[in-house]
Protein backbone atom coordinates (compact mmCIF):
# COMPACT_ATOMS: atom_id res chain seq x y z
CA MET A 1 -32.90 -98.79 -5.76
CA ALA A 2 -31.27 -101.97 -7.09
CA SER A 3 -33.18 -104.02 -9.67
CA SER A 4 -33.58 -107.01 -7.34
CA THR A 5 -34.89 -104.82 -4.50
CA ARG A 6 -37.32 -102.97 -6.81
CA LEU A 7 -38.53 -106.20 -8.37
CA ALA A 8 -39.17 -107.71 -4.94
CA ALA A 9 -41.18 -104.61 -3.95
CA ILE A 10 -43.20 -104.75 -7.20
CA LEU A 11 -43.92 -108.46 -6.73
CA GLN A 12 -45.14 -107.87 -3.19
CA ALA A 13 -47.29 -104.91 -4.33
CA VAL A 14 -48.90 -107.04 -7.05
CA MET A 15 -49.59 -109.98 -4.74
CA GLN A 16 -51.14 -107.72 -2.10
CA GLY A 17 -52.90 -105.28 -4.41
CA MET A 18 -54.24 -107.38 -7.27
CA PRO A 19 -57.10 -109.13 -5.41
CA LYS A 20 -58.41 -105.79 -4.17
CA ALA A 21 -58.20 -104.13 -7.61
CA LEU A 22 -59.81 -106.99 -9.52
CA SER A 23 -62.74 -107.17 -7.08
CA ASP A 24 -63.48 -103.43 -7.41
CA SER A 25 -66.87 -102.91 -9.14
CA HIS A 26 -65.26 -100.14 -11.24
CA TYR A 27 -62.42 -102.34 -12.51
CA PRO A 28 -62.95 -102.77 -16.27
CA GLY A 29 -64.36 -105.96 -17.70
CA TRP A 30 -62.79 -105.67 -21.16
CA HIS A 31 -60.40 -102.69 -21.19
CA LEU A 32 -56.73 -102.90 -20.25
CA ALA A 33 -55.93 -101.63 -16.76
CA PRO A 34 -53.18 -102.08 -14.15
CA VAL A 35 -53.41 -105.07 -11.82
CA THR A 36 -52.43 -102.65 -9.07
CA GLY A 37 -51.06 -99.11 -8.85
CA LEU A 38 -51.03 -96.48 -11.59
CA LEU A 39 -51.08 -96.83 -15.36
CA ASN A 40 -50.64 -94.00 -17.82
CA ASP A 41 -49.20 -93.59 -21.34
CA PRO A 42 -49.27 -96.50 -23.79
CA ASN A 43 -45.74 -97.18 -25.06
CA GLY A 44 -44.09 -99.33 -27.71
CA PHE A 45 -47.31 -100.33 -29.50
CA ILE A 46 -46.16 -102.65 -32.29
CA HIS A 47 -47.05 -105.73 -34.33
CA PHE A 48 -43.95 -107.93 -34.17
CA ASP A 49 -43.38 -111.59 -35.00
CA GLY A 50 -47.09 -112.44 -35.22
CA HIS A 51 -48.15 -110.68 -32.00
CA TYR A 52 -49.20 -107.24 -30.87
CA HIS A 53 -47.12 -105.81 -28.05
CA LEU A 54 -48.37 -102.96 -25.89
CA PHE A 55 -46.13 -101.52 -23.21
CA TYR A 56 -47.32 -98.96 -20.68
CA GLN A 57 -46.15 -96.54 -18.03
CA TRP A 58 -46.69 -98.33 -14.72
CA ASN A 59 -46.13 -97.56 -11.07
CA ALA A 60 -46.91 -100.82 -9.27
CA LEU A 61 -45.94 -99.30 -5.91
CA GLY A 62 -48.83 -96.83 -5.63
CA CYS A 63 -51.23 -94.47 -7.39
CA ALA A 64 -48.80 -91.54 -7.64
CA HIS A 65 -46.84 -90.54 -10.76
CA GLN A 66 -43.56 -92.02 -9.50
CA HIS A 67 -41.28 -95.04 -10.03
CA LYS A 68 -42.28 -95.39 -13.70
CA CYS A 69 -41.54 -98.78 -15.24
CA TRP A 70 -42.61 -100.23 -18.56
CA GLY A 71 -45.23 -102.93 -18.11
CA HIS A 72 -45.82 -105.23 -21.08
CA TRP A 73 -48.82 -107.02 -22.57
CA ARG A 74 -48.92 -109.27 -25.64
CA SER A 75 -51.84 -110.39 -27.83
CA ALA A 76 -52.43 -112.38 -31.00
CA ASP A 77 -55.89 -110.91 -31.67
CA LEU A 78 -56.16 -107.51 -29.88
CA LEU A 79 -58.78 -109.03 -27.54
CA HIS A 80 -57.01 -111.59 -25.38
CA TRP A 81 -53.86 -110.24 -23.75
CA THR A 82 -51.25 -111.91 -21.58
CA HIS A 83 -48.88 -110.35 -19.05
CA GLN A 84 -45.23 -110.37 -20.08
CA PRO A 85 -42.13 -109.72 -17.95
CA ILE A 86 -41.60 -106.11 -16.90
CA ALA A 87 -39.68 -104.58 -19.79
CA LEU A 88 -37.91 -101.62 -18.15
CA MET A 89 -37.22 -100.47 -14.61
CA PRO A 90 -35.49 -97.22 -13.54
CA ASP A 91 -32.30 -98.81 -12.27
CA GLU A 92 -29.53 -96.98 -14.15
CA GLU A 93 -28.09 -93.52 -13.52
CA TYR A 94 -29.45 -92.30 -16.88
CA ASP A 95 -33.08 -93.35 -16.12
CA ARG A 96 -33.11 -93.27 -12.32
CA SER A 97 -36.12 -90.92 -12.09
CA GLY A 98 -38.26 -93.00 -14.41
CA CYS A 99 -38.33 -94.93 -17.68
CA TYR A 100 -40.56 -92.50 -19.53
CA SER A 101 -42.54 -92.98 -22.72
CA GLY A 102 -41.25 -94.15 -26.08
CA SER A 103 -41.82 -96.56 -28.93
CA ALA A 104 -40.77 -99.93 -30.34
CA VAL A 105 -39.35 -101.05 -33.70
CA ASP A 106 -38.25 -104.23 -35.44
CA ASP A 107 -34.48 -103.84 -35.83
CA ASN A 108 -33.39 -106.70 -38.08
CA GLY A 109 -35.62 -109.16 -36.26
CA ARG A 110 -34.90 -107.82 -32.76
CA LEU A 111 -37.71 -106.11 -30.84
CA THR A 112 -36.08 -102.82 -29.83
CA LEU A 113 -37.40 -100.15 -27.46
CA ILE A 114 -36.57 -96.44 -27.66
CA TYR A 115 -37.49 -94.64 -24.44
CA THR A 116 -36.74 -91.56 -22.36
CA GLY A 117 -34.50 -91.93 -19.35
CA ASN A 118 -35.62 -89.21 -16.93
CA VAL A 119 -33.20 -87.71 -14.41
CA LYS A 120 -34.32 -85.18 -11.80
CA PHE A 121 -31.87 -83.27 -9.60
CA GLU A 122 -32.27 -82.07 -6.02
CA ASP A 123 -32.34 -78.39 -7.11
CA GLY A 124 -35.51 -79.06 -9.16
CA SER A 125 -33.77 -79.14 -12.54
CA ARG A 126 -33.80 -82.17 -14.82
CA THR A 127 -32.25 -83.76 -17.85
CA ALA A 128 -33.27 -86.54 -20.21
CA TRP A 129 -31.64 -89.23 -22.32
CA GLN A 130 -33.16 -91.10 -25.23
CA CYS A 131 -32.19 -94.72 -24.65
CA LEU A 132 -32.29 -98.13 -26.35
CA ALA A 133 -33.15 -101.60 -25.08
CA GLN A 134 -33.38 -104.90 -26.97
CA GLN A 135 -35.38 -108.01 -26.18
CA ASN A 136 -33.38 -111.03 -25.05
CA ASN A 137 -34.09 -114.73 -25.41
CA ALA A 138 -35.77 -114.85 -21.99
CA GLY A 139 -38.43 -112.30 -23.04
CA GLY A 140 -36.95 -109.46 -21.01
CA PHE A 141 -35.00 -106.49 -22.32
CA ASP A 142 -31.32 -105.61 -22.10
CA LYS A 143 -30.56 -101.90 -21.88
CA LEU A 144 -28.10 -100.58 -24.43
CA GLY A 145 -27.87 -97.15 -22.82
CA PRO A 146 -28.38 -93.56 -24.00
CA VAL A 147 -28.09 -92.61 -27.67
CA ILE A 148 -29.33 -88.98 -27.60
CA ALA A 149 -28.59 -86.28 -25.03
CA VAL A 150 -30.62 -83.07 -24.65
CA PRO A 151 -30.10 -81.14 -27.92
CA GLU A 152 -28.51 -77.71 -27.65
CA GLY A 153 -31.06 -74.93 -27.29
CA TYR A 154 -33.66 -76.90 -25.32
CA THR A 155 -34.56 -77.36 -21.66
CA GLY A 156 -34.46 -80.72 -19.89
CA HIS A 157 -38.03 -81.34 -21.08
CA VAL A 158 -37.16 -83.57 -24.04
CA ARG A 159 -38.98 -86.91 -24.22
CA ASP A 160 -41.33 -89.43 -25.85
CA PRO A 161 -39.42 -90.63 -28.97
CA LYS A 162 -41.61 -92.18 -31.70
CA VAL A 163 -39.55 -93.96 -34.37
CA TRP A 164 -40.46 -95.32 -37.80
CA ARG A 165 -38.74 -96.49 -40.97
CA HIS A 166 -38.94 -94.48 -44.20
CA GLU A 167 -36.99 -95.66 -47.24
CA ASP A 168 -33.40 -96.26 -46.08
CA HIS A 169 -33.46 -94.42 -42.76
CA TRP A 170 -34.95 -94.43 -39.31
CA TYR A 171 -36.82 -91.25 -38.36
CA MET A 172 -37.87 -90.02 -34.94
CA VAL A 173 -40.24 -87.33 -33.73
CA LEU A 174 -39.24 -86.09 -30.30
CA ALA A 175 -41.05 -83.76 -27.90
CA ALA A 176 -39.00 -80.78 -26.74
CA GLN A 177 -39.22 -77.39 -25.08
CA ASN A 178 -37.10 -74.47 -26.26
CA MET A 179 -35.45 -71.90 -24.00
CA GLN A 180 -38.44 -69.58 -24.52
CA LEU A 181 -40.58 -72.33 -22.92
CA GLN A 182 -42.46 -73.14 -26.13
CA GLY A 183 -43.48 -76.65 -27.13
CA ARG A 184 -41.69 -78.11 -30.14
CA VAL A 185 -41.54 -81.34 -32.14
CA LEU A 186 -38.10 -82.26 -33.51
CA LEU A 187 -37.38 -84.59 -36.45
CA LEU A 188 -34.26 -86.76 -36.24
CA ARG A 189 -32.70 -89.28 -38.63
CA SER A 190 -30.46 -92.32 -38.17
CA ASP A 191 -28.96 -95.19 -40.15
CA ASN A 192 -28.64 -97.55 -37.21
CA LEU A 193 -30.77 -96.32 -34.24
CA ARG A 194 -27.56 -95.40 -32.40
CA GLU A 195 -26.21 -92.24 -34.06
CA TRP A 196 -28.88 -89.60 -34.66
CA GLN A 197 -28.88 -86.32 -36.58
CA ASN A 198 -31.28 -83.60 -35.45
CA LEU A 199 -32.87 -82.31 -38.66
CA GLY A 200 -34.72 -79.51 -36.88
CA GLU A 201 -38.14 -78.39 -35.69
CA ILE A 202 -41.17 -79.41 -37.74
CA ALA A 203 -44.06 -78.25 -35.54
CA GLY A 204 -44.90 -76.42 -32.35
CA SER A 205 -46.22 -73.30 -30.71
CA GLU A 206 -45.90 -70.22 -32.96
CA LEU A 207 -44.75 -72.40 -35.89
CA GLY A 208 -46.39 -73.37 -39.18
CA GLY A 209 -49.08 -70.73 -38.99
CA LEU A 210 -50.15 -71.63 -35.46
CA GLY A 211 -50.39 -69.06 -32.70
CA ALA A 212 -49.43 -69.63 -29.09
CA ALA A 213 -50.05 -73.34 -28.55
CA GLY A 214 -48.50 -74.46 -25.31
CA TYR A 215 -45.23 -74.83 -23.42
CA MET A 216 -44.61 -78.54 -24.16
CA TRP A 217 -45.77 -80.84 -26.96
CA GLU A 218 -45.74 -84.32 -25.44
CA CYS A 219 -46.13 -87.76 -27.03
CA PRO A 220 -45.74 -86.94 -30.74
CA ASP A 221 -46.70 -89.65 -33.24
CA MET A 222 -46.28 -89.15 -36.99
CA PHE A 223 -47.62 -91.38 -39.76
CA THR A 224 -48.97 -91.40 -43.31
CA LEU A 225 -52.65 -92.23 -43.77
CA GLY A 226 -54.33 -91.85 -47.14
CA ASP A 227 -52.89 -88.77 -48.83
CA SER A 228 -51.98 -87.01 -45.58
CA MET A 229 -49.13 -87.02 -43.10
CA TYR A 230 -50.62 -86.75 -39.61
CA LEU A 231 -48.96 -85.58 -36.43
CA ILE A 232 -50.70 -86.46 -33.17
CA CYS A 233 -49.39 -84.64 -30.10
CA CYS A 234 -50.33 -83.47 -26.62
CA PRO A 235 -49.74 -79.72 -26.43
CA GLN A 236 -49.64 -78.76 -22.76
CA GLY A 237 -50.69 -75.20 -21.99
CA VAL A 238 -53.16 -74.61 -24.82
CA ALA A 239 -55.59 -71.89 -23.72
CA PRO A 240 -59.06 -73.29 -23.04
CA GLU A 241 -61.88 -72.03 -25.26
CA GLU A 242 -65.57 -71.85 -24.39
CA LYS A 243 -66.26 -75.35 -25.70
CA ARG A 244 -62.88 -76.80 -26.69
CA TYR A 245 -59.59 -77.65 -24.95
CA LEU A 246 -61.34 -77.85 -21.59
CA ASN A 247 -59.21 -80.63 -20.07
CA SER A 248 -56.14 -79.83 -17.97
CA HIS A 249 -53.99 -80.86 -20.95
CA ALA A 250 -54.97 -81.29 -24.58
CA CYS A 251 -54.49 -83.95 -27.23
CA ALA A 252 -54.63 -82.79 -30.84
CA TRP A 253 -53.76 -83.66 -34.43
CA LEU A 254 -52.36 -81.88 -37.46
CA SER A 255 -52.76 -82.93 -41.09
CA GLY A 256 -50.44 -82.03 -43.93
CA SER A 257 -47.37 -83.10 -45.90
CA LEU A 258 -43.81 -83.75 -44.75
CA ASP A 259 -40.69 -82.95 -46.76
CA TYR A 260 -38.16 -85.34 -45.21
CA GLN A 261 -35.17 -83.55 -46.78
CA GLN A 262 -35.76 -79.96 -45.67
CA PRO A 263 -37.27 -80.91 -43.23
CA ALA A 264 -40.56 -79.06 -43.51
CA TYR A 265 -44.06 -79.98 -42.39
CA GLN A 266 -46.84 -78.05 -44.10
CA HIS A 267 -50.02 -78.49 -42.09
CA GLY A 268 -53.43 -77.10 -41.29
CA PRO A 269 -54.94 -76.02 -37.97
CA LEU A 270 -54.72 -77.83 -34.64
CA ASN A 271 -57.70 -80.16 -34.08
CA GLU A 272 -58.78 -81.57 -30.74
CA MET A 273 -58.42 -85.36 -30.84
CA ASP A 274 -61.15 -86.30 -28.37
CA ALA A 275 -63.88 -84.12 -26.88
CA GLY A 276 -64.46 -86.12 -23.70
CA PHE A 277 -63.16 -85.75 -20.15
CA GLU A 278 -60.28 -88.28 -20.36
CA PHE A 279 -58.00 -88.88 -23.32
CA TYR A 280 -54.24 -88.39 -23.56
CA ALA A 281 -50.92 -89.70 -24.91
CA PRO A 282 -52.27 -91.98 -27.69
CA GLN A 283 -49.90 -94.12 -29.72
CA THR A 284 -50.41 -95.79 -33.09
CA THR A 285 -49.06 -98.80 -34.93
CA LEU A 286 -49.52 -100.63 -38.23
CA THR A 287 -51.13 -104.05 -38.45
CA ALA A 288 -49.79 -106.80 -40.67
CA ASP A 289 -52.59 -106.00 -43.16
CA GLY A 290 -51.81 -102.28 -43.22
CA ARG A 291 -54.40 -100.80 -40.87
CA ARG A 292 -53.36 -97.91 -38.60
CA LEU A 293 -54.44 -98.63 -35.01
CA LEU A 294 -54.46 -96.34 -31.99
CA VAL A 295 -54.74 -96.81 -28.24
CA GLY A 296 -54.79 -93.98 -25.72
CA TRP A 297 -54.60 -93.42 -21.99
CA MET A 298 -58.09 -92.72 -20.63
CA GLY A 299 -56.78 -90.10 -18.22
CA THR A 300 -55.42 -86.58 -18.16
CA PRO A 301 -52.42 -85.30 -16.19
CA ASP A 302 -53.05 -82.86 -13.36
CA GLY A 303 -56.83 -83.18 -13.49
CA GLU A 304 -58.98 -84.69 -10.74
CA GLU A 305 -57.36 -88.10 -11.14
CA MET A 306 -56.36 -88.51 -7.49
CA ALA A 307 -60.00 -87.94 -6.44
CA GLN A 308 -61.14 -91.02 -8.38
CA PRO A 309 -62.66 -93.63 -6.04
CA THR A 310 -60.46 -96.44 -7.40
CA VAL A 311 -57.46 -94.92 -5.60
CA ALA A 312 -58.93 -96.30 -2.35
CA GLN A 313 -58.86 -99.72 -4.02
CA GLY A 314 -55.18 -99.35 -4.87
CA TRP A 315 -55.40 -98.82 -8.64
CA ILE A 316 -56.02 -95.98 -11.09
CA HIS A 317 -56.61 -95.48 -14.83
CA GLN A 318 -57.23 -97.65 -17.89
CA MET A 319 -56.57 -97.62 -21.62
CA THR A 320 -59.14 -96.72 -24.27
CA CYS A 321 -60.42 -99.42 -26.55
CA VAL A 322 -58.17 -100.07 -29.52
CA ARG A 323 -59.28 -97.91 -32.46
CA GLU A 324 -58.77 -98.00 -36.21
CA LEU A 325 -57.85 -94.72 -37.88
CA SER A 326 -58.89 -93.56 -41.33
CA SER A 327 -58.33 -90.39 -43.34
CA ARG A 328 -61.18 -88.63 -45.11
CA ASN A 329 -60.45 -85.38 -46.93
CA GLY A 330 -57.47 -84.66 -44.70
CA ARG A 331 -59.40 -85.30 -41.50
CA LEU A 332 -58.70 -88.03 -38.97
CA PHE A 333 -61.49 -90.49 -38.10
CA GLN A 334 -61.44 -93.01 -35.23
CA GLN A 335 -63.61 -96.11 -34.91
CA PRO A 336 -63.52 -99.17 -32.63
CA ILE A 337 -61.60 -102.01 -34.24
CA PRO A 338 -63.93 -104.62 -35.78
CA GLU A 339 -62.21 -107.30 -33.66
CA LEU A 340 -64.19 -105.97 -30.65
CA GLN A 341 -67.41 -107.26 -32.20
CA ALA A 342 -66.37 -110.74 -31.03
CA LEU A 343 -67.29 -109.60 -27.49
CA ARG A 344 -70.93 -109.06 -28.44
CA GLN A 345 -73.58 -111.28 -26.92
CA LYS A 346 -77.25 -111.45 -28.02
CA GLU A 347 -78.31 -108.55 -30.23
CA GLN A 348 -81.30 -106.47 -29.11
CA HIS A 349 -83.30 -103.80 -30.92
CA TYR A 350 -85.51 -100.82 -30.15
CA GLN A 351 -87.36 -98.40 -32.43
CA GLY A 352 -89.63 -95.64 -31.22
CA ARG A 353 -89.64 -92.61 -28.95
CA ALA A 354 -86.63 -92.28 -26.69
CA GLU A 355 -88.68 -91.94 -23.52
CA ASP A 356 -90.51 -95.20 -24.24
CA ALA A 357 -87.32 -97.26 -24.52
CA PRO A 358 -86.59 -99.72 -21.72
CA PRO A 359 -83.61 -99.03 -19.44
CA ILE A 360 -80.50 -100.74 -20.77
CA GLY A 361 -77.84 -102.43 -18.65
CA ALA A 362 -74.71 -100.32 -19.15
CA GLN A 363 -72.07 -102.27 -17.25
CA ARG A 364 -70.56 -103.73 -20.43
CA LEU A 365 -72.48 -102.45 -23.43
CA GLU A 366 -72.20 -101.59 -27.11
CA LEU A 367 -75.01 -99.37 -28.40
CA GLU A 368 -75.66 -98.09 -31.94
CA LEU A 369 -78.14 -95.21 -32.15
CA GLU A 370 -79.60 -93.28 -35.06
CA SER A 371 -81.74 -90.20 -34.48
CA GLN A 372 -82.14 -86.54 -35.34
CA GLY A 373 -82.13 -85.54 -31.63
CA ASP A 374 -83.30 -84.13 -29.18
CA ILE A 375 -82.48 -86.92 -26.75
CA GLU A 376 -80.87 -87.33 -23.35
CA LEU A 377 -78.81 -90.41 -22.46
CA ASN A 378 -78.49 -90.78 -18.70
CA PHE A 379 -75.77 -93.18 -17.55
CA ALA A 380 -76.72 -94.11 -13.97
CA ASP A 381 -77.30 -90.44 -13.01
CA THR A 382 -73.50 -90.10 -13.15
CA LEU A 383 -72.79 -89.14 -16.77
CA ILE A 384 -75.40 -87.43 -18.97
CA LEU A 385 -75.19 -86.95 -22.74
CA THR A 386 -77.53 -84.32 -24.21
CA TRP A 387 -77.94 -84.91 -27.96
CA GLN A 388 -79.17 -81.75 -29.66
CA GLN A 389 -79.53 -80.89 -33.34
CA ASN A 390 -76.10 -79.28 -33.71
CA GLU A 391 -74.24 -80.21 -30.55
CA LEU A 392 -73.47 -83.00 -28.11
CA ARG A 393 -72.98 -82.02 -24.47
CA LEU A 394 -71.53 -84.41 -21.93
CA ALA A 395 -72.14 -83.62 -18.25
CA ARG A 396 -70.41 -85.05 -15.18
CA ARG A 397 -70.07 -83.85 -11.60
CA SER A 398 -66.67 -82.76 -10.39
CA LEU A 399 -65.19 -85.34 -8.04
CA VAL A 400 -63.76 -82.45 -6.02
CA THR A 401 -66.51 -79.80 -5.87
CA GLY A 402 -69.62 -81.80 -6.80
CA LYS A 403 -70.55 -79.19 -9.43
CA TRP A 404 -71.61 -80.24 -12.92
CA THR A 405 -68.89 -79.85 -15.54
CA TYR A 406 -69.32 -80.12 -19.31
CA ARG A 407 -67.62 -81.17 -22.53
CA TYR A 408 -68.91 -80.43 -26.04
CA TRP A 409 -68.78 -81.72 -29.59
CA ALA A 410 -70.00 -79.24 -32.22
CA GLY A 411 -71.85 -80.53 -35.27
CA ALA A 412 -74.89 -82.47 -36.38
CA ALA A 413 -74.66 -85.98 -34.95
CA ARG A 414 -76.69 -88.46 -36.99
CA ARG A 415 -75.30 -91.69 -35.60
CA LEU A 416 -73.64 -92.70 -32.32
CA ASN A 417 -71.74 -95.86 -31.47
CA ILE A 418 -71.24 -96.08 -27.70
CA LEU A 419 -68.98 -98.52 -25.85
CA CYS A 420 -69.37 -98.87 -22.08
CA ASP A 421 -67.36 -100.68 -19.44
CA HIS A 422 -67.65 -100.69 -15.64
CA SER A 423 -66.21 -97.16 -15.34
CA SER A 424 -65.86 -95.79 -18.86
CA VAL A 425 -67.91 -94.56 -21.79
CA GLU A 426 -66.56 -94.00 -25.32
CA ILE A 427 -68.89 -92.21 -27.74
CA PHE A 428 -68.06 -92.43 -31.46
CA ILE A 429 -69.91 -89.83 -33.53
CA ASN A 430 -70.88 -90.17 -37.21
CA ASP A 431 -68.73 -93.25 -37.83
CA GLY A 432 -65.67 -91.73 -36.19
CA GLU A 433 -65.86 -88.07 -37.16
CA GLY A 434 -65.66 -87.28 -33.44
CA VAL A 435 -65.10 -89.12 -30.18
CA MET A 436 -65.88 -88.36 -26.53
CA SER A 437 -64.02 -90.62 -24.06
CA SER A 438 -64.71 -90.40 -20.35
CA ARG A 439 -64.32 -92.25 -17.10
CA TYR A 440 -67.27 -92.30 -14.71
CA PHE A 441 -67.90 -94.12 -11.46
CA PRO A 442 -71.54 -95.26 -11.19
CA ASP A 443 -73.19 -97.39 -8.60
CA GLN A 444 -73.33 -100.90 -10.06
CA PRO A 445 -75.15 -102.37 -11.85
CA ALA A 446 -75.31 -99.23 -13.99
CA LEU A 447 -78.38 -98.51 -16.13
CA LEU A 448 -78.70 -96.29 -19.19
CA THR A 449 -82.00 -94.41 -19.40
CA LEU A 450 -83.15 -92.61 -22.57
CA ARG A 451 -85.30 -89.49 -22.39
CA GLY A 452 -86.95 -87.21 -24.95
CA ARG A 453 -89.80 -87.42 -27.46
CA ALA A 454 -87.60 -87.82 -30.56
CA GLU A 455 -87.74 -91.04 -32.55
CA LEU A 456 -84.69 -93.28 -32.62
CA GLN A 457 -83.42 -96.62 -33.83
CA ALA A 458 -81.17 -98.67 -31.57
CA ARG A 459 -79.19 -101.89 -31.74
CA TYR A 460 -77.32 -103.01 -28.66
CA TRP A 461 -75.34 -105.87 -27.19
CA SER A 462 -74.05 -106.84 -23.78
CA LEU A 463 -70.31 -107.42 -24.00
CA ARG A 464 -68.63 -110.41 -22.40
CA ARG A 465 -65.72 -110.01 -20.06
CA CYS A 466 -62.27 -110.31 -21.59
CA MET A 467 -59.62 -110.23 -18.88
CA VAL A 468 -55.84 -110.22 -19.16
CA GLU A 469 -54.22 -113.54 -18.24
């Protein structure tokens, strides 16, 4: 499809679909979401020239995983975002099946995108190109074409380049699948973003002391935090355990040290990134003052996504809140960015037994709780958190079968910070030691009811709307 034809179709889809999406009671009041159609992976998250830029996988033409473009938002403060021109559309032979995920860098003052051009063939096979695009004076992006073909020894499943600068070189982590159908992360190096040397595999299934850990490691992101080098990735095909890795596809992190010259990545075990029902494909960036921020897609591939009620309203999925990462003893912690506190309205308090607390409006809510358990938090009879001495259990009915399904976080939770929007709940445990992110679709206005005889202390705020302009 020619660019002009595709753009006309997208414009029509937005004009027809946006009023319906924005009037949906489940459309978020302060999270980022598509104005119509499908959103998934965050891409190109960067602080550049005084603004944050967040790109995203977007199909404006429907709620299916097709026709992937790069949408683009910009913000000065991580709260108020504005729509920017569509950055990438699949209109070249090398990206005709979709402009897949990637990252953004500052290349000598030019905002430059590195993305995967996906090409699918009629016989079911595929190939992929890692491609460049640079921002022009009009705010759009000019494609510079492919710079990396599929490396020898790998299938056509090669994607999701994340690029950063270290000393005098550019480095890239790239998701790949070897001929034995095992997930791998490759490390590449370049002087100029155009010619790349594949330094080799640094992580993956059956590597670095790990056992079998999936057939594809999507969306790698590597960064230094504290004394550790972290690798975030999405290993597809990890075997579910009784109380971990229960989503259709996992998101996990490794912590260790990287030898850039070898290359060699010495790391510990694989750790689940988020214990909720929906979290995938996160991407990080650095702020001007040196904080490491993360945003993720509050969805999972191949789950029950197409059964979500928003599909009937012409839109699907949202991002997580923006989070600040910290490293404590080689472990990764996530907390809501302090900028979000500007959304708080009047502060309210409660102290006493859980069952004596008044119901709390949960449409747009921040809640801080301290207790020793045992307490139940019931979100509109749609999502139920059971807080026990040594475990959190989150319960939600399947959208397909109607049966209760569960997610777990193991450990003693002393303190919870909970952020709610019209169809999402994010539960931060012990100041970021764990997180449980989930979509849910309550009747509005949603109420949170507390149950149990345990004593608790609570502070809470209604959050004001903060819509994209």
